Coordinates of N, CA and C in Angstrom, one line a residue:
M1 N 3.2 -19.6 2.5 CA 1.9 -19.1 3.2 C 0.7 -19.6 2.3
V2 N -0.3 -20.1 3.1 CA -1.5 -20.6 2.5 C -2.5 -19.6 2.4
K3 N -3.0 -19.3 1.2 CA -4.1 -18.3 1.0 C -5.4 -19.0 1.2
K4 N -6.3 -18.4 2.1 CA -7.6 -19.0 2.3 C -8.6 -18.6 1.2
A5 N -9.4 -19.5 0.8 CA -10.4 -19.3 -0.1 C -11.5 -18.5 0.5
S6 N -12.3 -17.8 -0.2 CA -13.4 -17.0 0.3 C -14.6 -18.0 0.5
F7 N -15.1 -18.1 1.7 CA -16.3 -18.8 2.1 C -17.1 -18.0 3.0
P8 N -18.5 -18.3 3.1 CA -19.2 -17.7 4.1 C -18.9 -18.2 5.4
R9 N -18.9 -17.4 6.5 CA -18.5 -17.7 7.8 C -19.4 -18.7 8.5
K10 N -20.8 -18.5 8.1 CA -21.8 -19.5 8.6 C -22.5 -20.1 7.5
R11 N -22.5 -21.5 7.6 CA -23.1 -22.2 6.6 C -24.5 -22.7 7.1
V12 N -25.4 -22.6 6.1 CA -26.8 -23.0 6.4 C -27.0 -24.4 5.8
F13 N -27.4 -25.3 6.6 CA -27.6 -26.6 6.2 C -29.2 -26.9 5.8
Q14 N -29.3 -27.4 4.6 CA -30.6 -27.6 4.2 C -31.2 -29.1 4.6
K15 N -32.5 -29.2 4.4 CA -33.0 -30.6 4.7 C -32.3 -31.6 3.9
G16 N -32.0 -32.6 4.7 CA -31.3 -33.8 4.0 C -29.8 -33.7 3.9
A17 N -29.2 -32.6 4.4 CA -27.8 -32.4 4.5 C -27.1 -33.4 5.4
K18 N -26.0 -34.1 5.0 CA -25.3 -34.9 5.9 C -24.3 -34.2 6.7
V19 N -24.4 -34.3 8.1 CA -23.6 -33.5 8.9 C -23.0 -34.3 10.1
E20 N -22.2 -33.7 10.9 CA -21.7 -34.3 12.1 C -22.1 -33.3 13.3
V21 N -22.6 -33.9 14.4 CA -23.0 -33.1 15.6 C -21.9 -33.3 16.6
C22 N -21.4 -32.2 17.1 CA -20.4 -32.2 18.1 C -21.1 -32.1 19.5
S23 N -21.0 -33.1 20.3 CA -21.7 -33.2 21.6 C -21.1 -32.3 22.6
K24 N -21.9 -31.5 23.4 CA -21.5 -30.7 24.4 C -21.9 -31.3 25.8
E25 N -22.5 -32.5 25.7 CA -22.9 -33.1 26.9 C -21.7 -33.6 27.7
Y26 N -21.8 -33.5 29.0 CA -20.7 -34.0 29.9 C -20.5 -35.4 29.7
G27 N -19.2 -35.8 29.5 CA -18.9 -37.2 29.3 C -18.8 -37.6 27.8
F28 N -19.3 -36.7 26.9 CA -19.3 -36.8 25.5 C -18.6 -35.7 24.8
I29 N -18.0 -34.7 25.6 CA -17.4 -33.6 24.9 C -16.2 -34.1 24.1
G30 N -16.0 -33.6 22.9 CA -15.0 -34.1 22.0 C -15.3 -35.2 21.1
S31 N -16.6 -35.5 21.0 CA -17.1 -36.5 20.1 C -18.0 -36.0 19.1
Y32 N -18.1 -36.7 17.9 CA -18.8 -36.3 16.8 C -19.7 -37.4 16.3
Y33 N -21.0 -37.1 15.9 CA -21.9 -38.2 15.6 C -22.5 -37.8 14.2
A34 N -22.5 -38.9 13.2 CA -23.1 -38.6 11.9 C -24.5 -38.5 12.0
A35 N -25.1 -37.5 11.2 CA -26.6 -37.3 11.4 C -27.0 -36.6 10.0
I36 N -28.4 -36.5 9.9 CA -28.9 -35.9 8.7 C -29.9 -34.9 9.2
V37 N -29.8 -33.6 8.5 CA -30.7 -32.6 8.9 C -32.1 -32.8 8.5
L38 N -33.1 -32.8 9.4 CA -34.5 -32.9 9.1 C -35.2 -31.6 8.8
E39 N -34.7 -30.6 9.6 CA -35.4 -29.3 9.6 C -34.5 -28.2 10.2
K40 N -34.6 -27.0 9.7 CA -33.9 -25.8 10.4 C -35.0 -25.1 11.1
L41 N -34.7 -24.8 12.5 CA -35.5 -24.2 13.3 C -34.9 -22.9 13.9
G42 N -34.9 -21.8 13.2 CA -34.3 -20.6 13.6 C -32.9 -20.8 13.7
D43 N -32.2 -20.7 14.9 CA -30.7 -20.9 15.1 C -30.5 -22.2 15.5
K44 N -31.4 -23.2 15.3 CA -31.1 -24.6 15.7 C -31.5 -25.5 14.5
Y45 N -31.2 -26.8 14.7 CA -31.5 -27.8 13.7 C -32.1 -29.0 14.3
K46 N -33.0 -29.6 13.6 CA -33.6 -30.9 14.0 C -32.9 -31.9 13.2
V47 N -32.2 -32.9 13.8 CA -31.5 -33.9 13.1 C -31.8 -35.3 13.6
V48 N -31.6 -36.2 12.7 CA -31.7 -37.7 13.1 C -30.3 -38.3 12.9
Y49 N -30.0 -39.1 13.9 CA -28.6 -39.6 13.8 C -28.5 -40.9 13.1
K50 N -27.4 -41.2 12.6 CA -27.1 -42.4 11.7 C -26.9 -43.6 12.6
N51 N -26.1 -43.4 13.7 CA -25.8 -44.6 14.5 C -26.4 -44.6 15.9
L52 N -27.0 -43.5 16.3 CA -27.6 -43.5 17.7 C -29.1 -43.7 17.6
V53 N -29.7 -44.4 18.6 CA -31.0 -44.8 18.7 C -31.7 -44.3 19.9
E54 N -33.1 -44.2 19.9 CA -33.8 -43.9 21.1 C -33.4 -44.9 22.3
E55 N -33.9 -44.6 23.5 CA -33.5 -45.4 24.6 C -34.1 -46.8 24.5
D56 N -35.3 -46.9 23.9 CA -36.0 -48.2 23.7 C -35.5 -49.0 22.5
E57 N -34.4 -48.3 21.8 CA -33.8 -48.9 20.6 C -34.9 -49.2 19.5
S58 N -36.0 -48.5 19.4 CA -37.1 -48.7 18.5 C -36.8 -48.0 17.2
K59 N -36.2 -46.9 17.3 CA -35.9 -46.0 16.0 C -34.7 -45.1 16.3
P60 N -34.2 -44.6 15.2 CA -33.0 -43.7 15.2 C -33.3 -42.4 16.1
L61 N -32.3 -42.0 16.8 CA -32.5 -40.8 17.8 C -32.6 -39.6 17.0
V62 N -33.6 -38.8 17.4 CA -33.9 -37.4 16.8 C -33.7 -36.3 17.8
E63 N -32.9 -35.3 17.6 CA -32.7 -34.3 18.5 C -32.7 -32.9 17.9
I64 N -32.9 -31.9 18.8 CA -32.7 -30.5 18.4 C -31.4 -30.0 18.8
V65 N -30.5 -29.5 18.0 CA -29.2 -29.1 18.3 C -29.0 -27.6 17.9
T66 N -28.0 -27.0 18.5 CA -27.8 -25.6 18.1 C -26.8 -25.5 16.9
E67 N -26.8 -24.3 16.3 CA -26.0 -24.2 15.0 C -24.5 -24.5 15.2
D68 N -24.0 -24.1 16.4 CA -22.5 -24.3 16.6 C -22.2 -25.8 16.9
E69 N -23.2 -26.6 17.0 CA -22.9 -28.0 17.2 C -22.9 -28.8 15.9
V70 N -23.1 -28.1 14.8 CA -23.3 -28.8 13.6 C -22.2 -28.4 12.6
R71 N -21.7 -29.4 11.9 CA -20.7 -29.1 10.9 C -20.9 -30.1 9.8
P72 N -20.4 -29.7 8.5 CA -20.5 -30.7 7.4 C -19.9 -32.1 7.8
R73 N -20.5 -33.2 7.3 CA -19.9 -34.5 7.4 C -18.7 -34.5 6.5
P74 N -17.4 -34.8 7.1 CA -16.3 -34.8 6.2 C -16.4 -35.8 5.1
S75 N -16.0 -35.5 3.9 CA -15.9 -36.4 2.8 C -14.7 -37.3 3.0
P76 N -14.7 -38.5 2.4 CA -13.6 -39.5 2.5 C -12.4 -38.7 2.1
P77 N -11.2 -38.9 2.8 CA -10.1 -38.2 2.5 C -9.4 -38.7 1.2
P78 N -8.5 -38.0 0.5 CA -7.8 -38.5 -0.7 C -7.0 -39.7 -0.3
Q79 N -6.7 -40.5 -1.2 CA -5.9 -41.7 -1.0 C -4.5 -41.4 -0.4
E80 N -4.0 -40.2 -0.8 CA -2.7 -39.9 -0.4 C -2.7 -39.6 1.2
I81 N -3.9 -39.2 1.7 CA -3.9 -39.0 3.1 C -4.1 -40.3 3.8
V82 N -5.1 -41.2 3.2 CA -5.3 -42.5 3.7 C -4.0 -43.3 3.9
D83 N -3.2 -43.2 3.0 CA -1.9 -44.0 3.0 C -0.9 -43.4 4.0
L84 N -1.1 -42.2 4.6 CA -0.1 -41.7 5.5 C -0.1 -42.5 6.8
E85 N 1.0 -42.6 7.4 CA 1.1 -43.2 8.8 C 0.9 -42.1 9.8
F86 N 0.3 -42.5 10.9 CA 0.1 -41.6 12.0 C 1.3 -41.6 12.8
D87 N 1.7 -40.4 13.4 CA 2.8 -40.2 14.2 C 2.5 -39.9 15.6
V88 N 3.4 -40.1 16.5 CA 3.2 -39.6 17.9 C 2.9 -38.2 18.0
L89 N 1.9 -37.8 18.7 CA 1.4 -36.4 18.9 C 0.4 -35.9 17.8
D90 N 0.1 -36.8 16.8 CA -0.8 -36.4 15.8 C -2.2 -36.4 16.5
R91 N -3.0 -35.3 16.1 CA -4.4 -35.2 16.6 C -5.3 -36.1 15.7
V92 N -6.0 -37.0 16.2 CA -6.8 -37.9 15.4 C -8.3 -38.0 15.9
D93 N -9.2 -38.5 15.1 CA -10.5 -38.9 15.5 C -10.5 -40.5 15.5
V94 N -11.0 -41.0 16.5 CA -11.2 -42.5 16.6 C -12.7 -42.9 16.7
F95 N -13.1 -43.8 15.8 CA -14.4 -44.3 15.7 C -14.7 -45.3 16.8
D96 N -15.5 -44.9 17.8 CA -15.8 -45.9 18.9 C -17.1 -45.4 19.5
N97 N -17.8 -46.4 20.1 CA -19.1 -46.1 20.7 C -20.0 -45.2 19.8
K98 N -20.0 -45.6 18.5 CA -21.0 -45.1 17.5 C -20.6 -43.6 17.1
G99 N -19.4 -43.1 17.5 CA -19.1 -41.8 17.1 C -17.6 -41.6 17.0
W100 N -17.2 -40.4 16.5 CA -15.8 -40.1 16.4 C -15.4 -39.3 17.6
W101 N -14.2 -39.7 18.2 CA -13.7 -39.1 19.5 C -12.3 -38.5 19.2
V102 N -12.1 -37.2 19.7 CA -10.9 -36.5 19.4 C -9.8 -37.0 20.4
G103 N -8.6 -37.3 19.9 CA -7.5 -37.7 20.8 C -6.2 -37.5 20.2
T104 N -5.1 -37.9 21.0 CA -3.8 -37.7 20.5 C -3.1 -39.1 20.4
V105 N -2.3 -39.3 19.3 CA -1.6 -40.5 19.3 C -0.4 -40.5 20.2
T106 N -0.2 -41.5 21.0 CA 1.0 -41.5 22.0 C 2.0 -42.6 21.7
E107 N 1.6 -43.7 20.8 CA 2.5 -44.7 20.6 C 2.0 -45.5 19.5
K108 N 2.9 -46.1 18.7 CA 2.6 -47.0 17.6 C 3.2 -48.4 17.9
R109 N 2.4 -49.5 17.9 CA 2.9 -50.8 18.1 C 2.5 -51.7 16.9
G110 N 3.6 -52.3 16.4 CA 3.4 -53.2 15.2 C 3.2 -52.5 14.0
E111 N 2.6 -53.1 13.1 CA 2.2 -52.4 11.8 C 0.9 -51.7 11.7
D112 N 0.0 -52.0 12.7 CA -1.4 -51.5 12.5 C -2.0 -51.1 13.8
E113 N -1.4 -50.8 14.9 CA -1.9 -50.5 16.1 C -1.4 -49.2 16.7
Y114 N -2.4 -48.3 17.1 CA -1.9 -47.1 17.7 C -2.6 -46.8 19.1
F115 N -1.8 -46.3 20.0 CA -2.4 -45.9 21.3 C -2.8 -44.4 21.2
V116 N -4.0 -44.2 21.7 CA -4.6 -42.9 21.7 C -5.0 -42.4 23.0
Y117 N -4.6 -41.2 23.4 CA -5.1 -40.7 24.6 C -6.2 -39.6 24.4
F118 N -7.2 -39.7 25.2 CA -8.3 -38.9 25.2 C -8.4 -37.9 26.3
E119 N -8.1 -36.6 26.1 CA -8.0 -35.6 27.1 C -9.3 -35.4 28.0
T120 N -10.4 -35.6 27.3 CA -11.8 -35.4 28.0 C -12.1 -36.4 29.0
T121 N -11.6 -37.6 28.7 CA -12.0 -38.8 29.5 C -10.8 -39.5 30.2
A122 N -9.6 -39.0 29.9 CA -8.3 -39.5 30.5 C -8.2 -41.0 30.2
D123 N -8.9 -41.5 29.0 CA -8.6 -42.8 28.6 C -7.5 -42.9 27.7
H124 N -6.8 -44.2 27.8 CA -5.6 -44.5 26.9 C -5.9 -45.8 26.3
I125 N -6.2 -45.8 25.0 CA -6.7 -47.1 24.4 C -5.9 -47.3 23.1
A126 N -5.8 -48.6 22.7 CA -5.2 -49.0 21.5 C -6.3 -49.3 20.4
Y127 N -6.0 -48.9 19.2 CA -6.9 -49.0 18.1 C -6.2 -49.4 16.8
P128 N -6.8 -50.2 16.0 CA -6.3 -50.5 14.6 C -6.3 -49.2 13.8
K129 N -5.5 -49.1 12.9 CA -5.4 -47.9 12.0 C -6.7 -47.6 11.3
R130 N -7.5 -48.6 10.9 CA -8.8 -48.3 10.3 C -9.8 -47.6 11.1
K131 N -9.6 -47.6 12.4 CA -10.5 -46.9 13.3 C -10.1 -45.4 13.4
L132 N -9.0 -44.9 12.9 CA -8.4 -43.6 13.0 C -8.6 -42.8 11.8
R133 N -8.7 -41.5 11.9 CA -8.7 -40.5 10.8 C -8.0 -39.3 11.4
F134 N -7.3 -38.5 10.6 CA -6.6 -37.3 11.0 C -7.8 -36.3 11.5
H135 N -7.7 -35.6 12.6 CA -8.6 -34.7 13.1 C -8.7 -33.5 12.2
R136 N -9.9 -33.1 11.9 CA -10.2 -32.0 11.0 C -11.0 -31.0 11.7
D137 N -10.7 -29.7 11.7 CA -11.5 -28.6 12.1 C -12.2 -27.9 11.1
W138 N -13.5 -27.6 11.2 CA -14.2 -26.8 10.2 C -14.2 -25.3 10.6
I139 N -13.3 -24.5 9.9 CA -13.0 -23.2 10.3 C -13.2 -22.2 9.1
D140 N -14.1 -21.3 9.2 CA -14.3 -20.2 8.1 C -14.6 -20.9 6.8
G141 N -15.3 -22.0 6.8 CA -15.8 -22.6 5.6 C -14.8 -23.6 5.0
Q142 N -13.7 -24.0 5.6 CA -12.8 -24.9 5.1 C -12.3 -25.9 6.2
W143 N -11.9 -27.1 5.7 CA -11.3 -28.0 6.6 C -9.9 -27.8 6.8
L144 N -9.5 -27.8 8.0 CA -8.1 -27.7 8.4 C -7.6 -29.0 9.1
V145 N -6.5 -29.6 8.7 CA -6.0 -30.8 9.3 C -4.6 -30.5 9.9
Y146 N -4.4 -30.9 11.1 CA -3.1 -30.6 11.8 C -2.4 -31.9 12.2
N147 N -1.1 -31.9 12.0 CA -0.4 -33.0 12.7 C 0.9 -32.4 13.3
K148 N 1.7 -33.1 13.9 CA 2.8 -32.6 14.7 C 3.9 -32.0 13.8
K149 N 4.0 -32.4 12.6 CA 5.2 -32.0 11.8 C 4.8 -30.8 10.9
K150 N 3.5 -30.6 10.5 CA 3.3 -29.6 9.5 C 1.7 -29.3 9.6
R151 N 1.4 -28.2 9.1 CA 0.0 -27.8 8.9 C -0.5 -28.1 7.5
V152 N -1.6 -29.0 7.5 CA -2.0 -29.4 6.1 C -3.5 -28.8 5.9
V153 N -3.7 -28.1 4.9 CA -5.0 -27.6 4.5 C -5.6 -28.5 3.6
C154 N -6.8 -29.1 3.8 CA -7.4 -29.9 2.8 C -8.5 -29.1 2.3
L155 N -8.5 -28.8 1.0 CA -9.4 -28.0 0.3 C -9.8 -28.6 -1.0
D156 N -11.1 -29.1 -1.1 CA -11.6 -29.7 -2.3 C -10.8 -30.9 -2.7
G157 N -10.4 -31.7 -1.7 CA -9.6 -32.9 -1.9 C -8.2 -32.7 -2.3
K158 N -7.6 -31.5 -2.1 CA -6.2 -31.2 -2.4 C -5.5 -31.0 -1.1
L159 N -4.2 -31.2 -1.2 CA -3.3 -31.0 0.0 C -2.4 -29.7 -0.3
V160 N -2.4 -28.8 0.7 CA -1.5 -27.6 0.7 C -0.7 -27.6 1.9
D161 N 0.6 -27.7 1.8 CA 1.5 -27.7 3.0 C 2.0 -26.4 3.3
C162 N 2.2 -26.1 4.6 CA 2.9 -25.0 5.1 C 4.3 -25.4 5.4
K163 N 5.3 -24.6 5.3 CA 6.7 -24.9 5.5 C 7.1 -25.0 7.0
K164 N 6.3 -24.5 7.8 CA 6.7 -24.5 9.3 C 5.4 -24.9 10.1
R165 N 5.8 -25.4 11.3 CA 4.7 -25.9 12.2 C 4.1 -24.7 12.8
V166 N 2.8 -24.8 13.0 CA 2.1 -23.7 13.7 C 2.2 -23.8 15.1
R167 N 2.6 -22.8 15.8 CA 2.8 -22.8 17.3 C 1.9 -21.7 17.8
A168 N 1.0 -22.1 18.8 CA 0.1 -21.1 19.4 C 0.5 -20.8 20.8
Q169 N 0.5 -19.6 21.2 CA 0.8 -19.2 22.5 C -0.4 -18.5 23.2
V170 N -0.8 -19.1 24.3 CA -2.0 -18.6 25.0 C -1.8 -17.1 25.4
D171 N -2.7 -16.3 25.1 CA -2.7 -15.0 25.5 C -3.3 -14.8 26.9
Q172 N -2.4 -14.4 27.8 CA -2.9 -14.4 29.3 C -3.6 -13.0 29.5
R173 N -3.8 -12.1 28.6 CA -4.3 -10.8 28.9 C -5.9 -10.9 28.9
V174 N -6.4 -12.0 28.5 CA -7.9 -12.1 28.4 C -8.4 -12.9 29.6
V175 N -9.6 -12.7 30.0 CA -10.2 -13.5 31.1 C -10.2 -14.9 30.9
D176 N -10.7 -15.4 29.7 CA -10.6 -16.8 29.5 C -9.5 -17.1 28.6
C177 N -8.4 -17.7 29.1 CA -7.2 -17.8 28.3 C -7.4 -18.7 27.0
Y178 N -8.4 -19.5 27.1 CA -8.6 -20.4 25.9 C -9.4 -19.7 24.8
K179 N -10.0 -18.5 25.0 CA -10.8 -17.9 24.0 C -9.9 -17.3 22.9
R180 N -8.6 -16.9 23.2 CA -7.9 -16.2 22.3 C -6.5 -16.8 22.3
V181 N -5.8 -17.0 21.3 CA -4.4 -17.5 21.2 C -3.6 -16.7 20.2
R182 N -2.3 -16.8 20.4 CA -1.4 -16.1 19.4 C -0.8 -17.3 18.5
I183 N -1.0 -17.1 17.2 CA -0.4 -18.0 16.3 C 0.5 -17.2 15.4
D184 N 1.8 -17.6 15.5 CA 2.9 -16.7 14.7 C 2.7 -15.2 15.0
G185 N 2.4 -14.9 16.2 CA 2.3 -13.5 16.5 C 1.0 -12.8 16.3
N186 N 0.1 -13.5 15.7 CA -1.2 -12.9 15.4 C -2.2 -13.4 16.4
L187 N -3.0 -12.5 16.9 CA -4.1 -12.9 17.9 C -5.3 -13.4 17.0
V188 N -5.8 -14.6 17.4 CA -6.9 -15.1 16.8 C -7.9 -15.8 17.8
D189 N -9.2 -15.9 17.4 CA -10.1 -16.4 18.3 C -10.0 -18.0 18.3
C190 N -10.3 -18.6 19.5 CA -10.3 -20.0 19.6 C -11.4 -20.4 20.5
K191 N -12.6 -20.7 20.0 CA -13.7 -20.8 20.8 C -13.8 -22.1 21.5
D192 N -13.1 -23.1 21.1 CA -13.1 -24.4 21.6 C -11.8 -24.8 22.4
K193 N -11.9 -24.8 23.7 CA -10.6 -24.9 24.5 C -10.0 -26.3 24.3
L194 N -10.8 -27.3 23.7 CA -10.2 -28.6 23.4 C -9.2 -28.6 22.3
R195 N -9.2 -27.5 21.5 CA -8.1 -27.4 20.5 C -6.9 -26.7 20.9
V196 N -6.8 -26.3 22.3 CA -5.6 -25.7 22.7 C -5.0 -26.6 23.8
S197 N -3.7 -26.9 23.6 CA -3.0 -27.8 24.5 C -1.8 -27.0 25.0
I198 N -1.4 -27.1 26.3 CA -0.2 -26.4 26.7 C 0.9 -27.3 26.6
V199 N 2.0 -26.9 25.9 CA 3.0 -27.7 25.6 C 4.3 -27.0 26.0
P200 N 5.4 -27.8 26.4 CA 6.7 -27.1 26.7 C 7.3 -26.5 25.5
V201 N 7.9 -25.2 25.7 CA 8.5 -24.5 24.6 C 10.0 -25.1 24.3

């Protein structure tokens, strides 16, 4: 069993903080873009993007985004993670179109090519390994990394493994079945339906 460290549930980002912004715009759901915080405005942030520019391409894009769209920019993973091979069904982020897109590995070809399926766009595209990273969720102040074989918690650059795979069962008793799921018999909140996939038992 993995013990969670104590962290504040809501993190306040200061001016200059390096973050990623999760897009909620149709056609871009499930994508993350590197940005820097310029200012905190109540429950929102003013950010400037690292790779996105204004329509006239004259300067970097600046936007006002909500708190729940912002998370810390992940630090480079430890070498032991970089060296891991991706497996079929692993959840990954792929760097494409100036951002990171969440998808699922469906096939490996050769030594360095992976096919990834993107649920939000129904695209199925091959990428070199250097374009992929294990998908991480920022939950309760810590990074969680999932793959098909085990649940790996990355905390301060360390790896902690669970002995069994986490299986979530959708709780049908709530109006929005994506809002709450059962993990190992415990009812937990799941605010992002993109993190829930219906799989055969």
